[in-house]
Short mmCIF file of C-alpha atoms in Angstrom, two decimals:
data_model
loop_
_atom_site.label_atom_id
_atom_site.label_comp_id
_atom_site.label_asym_id
_atom_site.label_seq_id
_atom_site.Cartn_x
_atom_site.Cartn_y
_atom_site.Cartn_z
CA ARG A 5 13.28 -0.33 5.93
CA MET A 6 13.89 -1.96 2.92
CA MET A 7 16.40 1.11 1.92
CA ASP A 8 18.19 0.46 4.66
CA GLN A 9 19.90 -3.07 4.01
CA MET A 10 19.82 -2.53 0.15
CA THR A 11 22.98 -1.59 -1.67
CA ASN A 12 24.46 -0.58 -5.28
CA ASP A 13 20.52 -0.49 -6.08
CA ARG A 14 18.78 2.42 -8.08
CA ILE A 15 14.95 3.69 -6.67
CA GLY A 16 12.55 5.46 -8.08
CA LEU A 17 9.36 6.50 -6.58
CA LEU A 18 5.83 5.79 -8.34
CA VAL A 19 2.54 7.16 -6.26
CA PHE A 20 -0.36 6.38 -7.57
CA ALA A 21 -4.93 5.95 -7.03
CA GLY A 22 -7.34 6.44 -9.68
CA ASN A 23 -4.72 7.55 -11.63
CA ALA A 24 -0.08 7.29 -11.65
CA TYR A 25 2.81 9.80 -11.28
CA LEU A 26 6.33 9.45 -11.40
CA GLN A 27 7.42 11.17 -7.99
CA MET A 28 11.23 10.51 -8.37
CA PRO A 29 13.10 9.44 -10.95
CA LEU A 30 15.67 6.13 -10.25
CA THR A 31 18.54 7.26 -8.34
CA VAL A 32 21.30 6.41 -6.16
CA ASP A 33 20.78 8.83 -4.15
CA PHE A 34 18.83 6.73 -1.24
CA SER A 35 18.81 11.13 0.79
CA ALA A 36 16.89 12.06 -1.39
CA ALA A 37 14.34 9.04 -1.68
CA ARG A 38 14.17 8.84 1.91
CA MET A 39 13.17 13.04 1.51
CA TYR A 40 10.58 12.26 -1.84
CA LEU A 41 9.32 9.29 0.24
CA ASN A 42 8.12 11.55 3.27
CA THR A 43 6.93 14.52 1.43
CA VAL A 44 4.13 11.86 0.02
CA THR A 45 0.25 12.31 1.01
CA PRO A 46 -2.77 11.38 -0.58
CA GLU A 47 -3.61 15.07 -1.49
CA MET A 48 -0.90 14.52 -4.06
CA VAL A 49 -2.99 11.78 -6.50
CA PRO A 50 -6.84 14.14 -6.66
CA THR A 51 -8.16 11.41 -9.19
CA PRO A 52 -9.76 8.71 -6.59
CA GLY A 53 -10.02 5.17 -7.16
CA THR A 54 -7.31 2.30 -7.25
CA ASP A 55 -5.99 2.51 -11.21
CA ILE A 56 -3.39 -0.74 -10.50
CA SER A 57 -2.59 -1.01 -14.51
CA LYS A 58 -1.51 2.70 -14.90
CA ALA A 59 1.03 2.35 -12.11
CA ILE A 60 2.45 -0.67 -13.59
CA GLU A 61 2.85 1.04 -16.89
CA ASN A 62 3.89 4.43 -15.78
CA SER A 63 6.80 2.13 -13.59
CA ASP A 64 7.81 0.48 -16.82
CA ALA A 65 8.15 3.70 -18.76
CA ALA A 66 9.99 4.72 -16.23
CA PHE A 67 12.80 2.09 -16.77
CA ASP A 68 15.37 2.30 -18.94
CA PRO A 69 13.82 0.43 -22.34
CA ARG A 70 17.19 -1.05 -23.93
CA GLU A 71 17.86 -2.70 -20.30
CA LYS A 72 16.07 -6.42 -20.40
CA LEU A 73 17.40 -6.98 -17.02
CA HIS A 74 18.25 -5.78 -12.91
CA LYS A 75 14.54 -4.58 -13.11
CA ALA A 76 11.79 -4.54 -10.57
CA ILE A 77 9.00 -3.24 -9.59
CA VAL A 78 7.31 -3.02 -5.30
CA LEU A 79 3.79 -2.51 -5.70
CA ILE A 80 2.10 -1.60 -2.34
CA SER A 81 -1.93 -1.47 -2.63
CA ASP A 82 -4.33 -3.11 -0.79
CA GLY A 83 -5.45 -4.38 -4.05
CA GLU A 84 -9.52 -3.51 -4.35
CA ASP A 85 -10.86 -1.79 -7.47
CA TRP A 86 -8.72 -4.65 -9.29
CA ASP A 87 -9.05 -4.24 -12.64
CA ASN A 88 -8.12 -7.32 -15.46
CA GLY A 89 -5.90 -4.90 -17.20
CA ALA A 90 -3.12 -5.01 -14.17
CA ILE A 91 -2.61 -8.67 -14.99
CA GLU A 92 -1.99 -7.39 -18.67
CA ALA A 93 -0.15 -4.65 -17.16
CA ALA A 94 1.83 -7.13 -15.57
CA LYS A 95 2.65 -8.98 -17.99
CA THR A 96 3.41 -6.82 -20.64
CA SER A 97 5.93 -5.66 -17.82
CA TYR A 98 7.50 -8.69 -17.35
CA GLU A 99 8.83 -9.32 -21.29
CA ASN A 100 10.25 -5.64 -20.69
CA GLY A 101 12.39 -7.46 -18.62
CA VAL A 102 10.77 -5.94 -15.24
CA VAL A 103 9.40 -8.38 -12.14
CA ILE A 104 6.90 -7.40 -10.31
CA ASN A 105 6.73 -7.92 -6.36
CA THR A 106 3.53 -7.09 -4.18
CA VAL A 107 2.90 -5.75 -0.97
CA CYS A 108 -1.08 -6.19 0.19
CA VAL A 109 -1.94 -3.69 3.04
CA GLY A 110 -5.19 -3.97 5.00
CA THR A 111 -7.32 -6.12 7.67
CA PRO A 112 -10.01 -8.51 6.26
CA GLU A 113 -12.38 -7.01 8.32
CA GLY A 114 -11.57 -3.33 6.70
CA ALA A 115 -12.17 -0.05 7.90
CA PRO A 116 -13.15 3.77 7.01
CA PHE A 117 -10.96 6.13 6.08
CA LYS A 118 -11.33 9.95 5.82
CA ASP A 119 -12.48 11.73 2.07
CA PRO A 120 -10.18 14.55 1.98
CA ALA A 121 -12.72 17.33 1.16
CA THR A 122 -14.77 16.61 4.35
CA GLY A 123 -12.37 15.94 6.88
CA ASP A 124 -14.80 12.95 8.00
CA PHE A 125 -15.10 9.22 7.24
CA LYS A 126 -16.03 8.68 3.53
CA ARG A 127 -20.49 7.74 3.78
CA ASP A 128 -22.26 6.27 0.70
CA GLU A 129 -25.15 8.10 -0.93
CA ASN A 130 -26.50 6.23 2.55
CA GLY A 131 -24.71 7.81 4.67
CA ASN A 132 -22.89 4.86 5.34
CA LEU A 133 -19.36 3.95 5.84
CA VAL A 134 -17.51 3.20 3.07
CA ILE A 135 -15.35 0.74 4.56
CA THR A 136 -11.89 -0.44 2.27
CA ARG A 137 -10.97 -3.91 2.53
CA PRO A 138 -7.33 -6.01 0.97
CA ASN A 139 -7.92 -7.92 -2.15
CA PRO A 140 -5.53 -9.90 -1.49
CA GLU A 141 -5.86 -12.43 -4.20
CA GLU A 142 -6.25 -9.85 -6.91
CA MET A 143 -2.36 -8.21 -5.81
CA LYS A 144 -1.17 -12.75 -5.70
CA ALA A 145 -2.93 -12.80 -9.74
CA ILE A 146 -0.30 -9.17 -10.21
CA ALA A 147 2.65 -11.27 -8.40
CA ASP A 148 2.50 -14.42 -10.57
CA ALA A 149 2.18 -12.13 -13.98
CA GLY A 150 4.85 -10.81 -13.07
CA HIS A 151 6.85 -13.15 -12.38
CA GLY A 152 7.59 -12.38 -8.31
CA ILE A 153 6.84 -12.82 -5.21
CA TYR A 154 3.83 -11.74 -2.81
CA GLN A 155 4.12 -10.81 0.45
CA HIS A 156 0.80 -9.45 3.42
CA LEU A 157 2.13 -6.48 4.93
CA ASP A 158 2.25 -8.10 8.71
CA ASN A 159 5.27 -7.44 10.10
CA THR A 160 6.87 -4.61 8.38
CA ALA A 161 10.81 -5.54 8.84
CA GLN A 162 10.36 -9.45 7.67
CA VAL A 163 8.39 -8.46 4.44
CA ALA A 164 11.21 -6.01 3.78
CA SER A 165 13.75 -8.58 4.23
CA ALA A 166 12.22 -11.21 2.01
CA LEU A 167 11.71 -8.21 -0.82
CA VAL A 168 15.63 -7.31 -0.51
CA GLN A 169 16.39 -10.98 -0.48
CA ARG A 170 13.84 -11.32 -3.34
CA LEU A 171 16.36 -8.91 -5.50
CA ASP A 172 19.36 -9.44 -4.50
CA ALA A 173 18.37 -12.76 -5.57
CA MET A 174 18.03 -11.02 -9.50
CA GLN A 175 21.64 -10.54 -11.67
CA GLN A 176 22.10 -7.29 -10.47
CA LYS A 177 24.41 -4.53 -12.22
CA GLU A 178 26.95 -3.35 -10.40
CA PHE A 179 26.02 0.93 -10.78
CA GLY A 180 29.11 2.60 -9.34
CA GLU A 181 31.43 -0.51 -10.33
CA ASN A 182 30.82 -1.05 -14.33
CA LEU A 183 33.28 1.16 -15.44
CA PHE A 184 36.23 0.22 -13.66
CA THR A 185 35.06 -3.71 -14.39
CA ASP A 186 34.83 -2.94 -18.34
CA TYR A 187 38.34 -1.03 -18.41
CA SER A 188 40.14 -3.76 -16.19
CA SER A 189 38.96 -6.25 -19.04
CA TYR A 190 40.91 -5.42 -22.39
CA PHE A 191 44.35 -6.18 -20.84
CA GLN A 192 44.36 -9.68 -21.87
CA TYR A 193 44.46 -8.20 -25.77
CA PHE A 194 47.59 -6.21 -25.36
CA LEU A 195 49.15 -9.35 -23.70
CA GLY A 196 47.79 -11.65 -26.45
CA ILE A 197 49.84 -9.31 -29.06
CA ALA A 198 52.93 -9.09 -26.89
CA LEU A 199 52.74 -12.79 -27.19
CA VAL A 200 52.97 -13.28 -30.65
CA LEU A 201 55.55 -10.75 -30.59
CA LEU A 202 57.93 -12.73 -28.94
CA ILE A 203 56.96 -15.75 -30.69
CA ILE A 204 57.58 -13.79 -33.87
CA GLU A 205 60.99 -12.85 -32.46
CA PHE A 206 61.54 -16.59 -31.65
CA CYS A 207 61.38 -17.63 -35.02
CA LEU A 208 63.53 -15.35 -36.95
CA PRO A 209 66.73 -16.52 -37.85
CA GLU A 210 69.93 -16.19 -35.59
CA LYS A 211 71.64 -13.62 -38.72
CA SER A 212 67.96 -11.42 -38.99
CA ARG A 213 68.04 -10.50 -35.01
CA LYS A 214 71.24 -9.84 -35.06
CA LEU A 215 70.98 -7.69 -37.71
CA ALA A 216 67.77 -5.85 -36.00
CA ALA A 217 70.33 -5.94 -33.09
CA GLN A 218 72.66 -3.51 -34.84
CA THR A 219 69.89 -1.40 -36.83
CA GLU A 220 68.62 -0.53 -33.31
#
């Protein structure tokens, strides 16, 4: 939904659970991005858990460290299994110029989830269903540390629009136009040189100008 509304942006994709993996580096090819997104499954990350700090650190590393602006992370998670390292990672990323926006998924009552190894719902050592619940307070804290916005995933279209508006509010770089802009901005130097030459010619004595004309 966000990609449908985004323009002049690059986008990357990182998947994580107990570890984090860069699935797709930053690209302007949204068709490729959609293709990568459609291939994402829980089995891609064999390490269980939710290591948000690792997700933030690896996302930060995917950006060009020489650029200090125009960088943002959209972190989508239930926030469960959050640890103190995520806040520090968010603060460090913001110091590197990365704004972190968070999207919290899940309902307050929680829900069971399937164990890929058995195909059945996950159970604890006593045979009871394991219920996963969102942790919105921690997701809000990460967004605050990253100077971004927090959204709860109730209405997908509204959340996507809010995030795109937040990204548009940043001082975006025109990736496709920057070379032309840099080139056209130098004309004033040549105009200045021409103006100086005209002033010099105007200040020359009449005889010197006639002599220069005869020489030509």
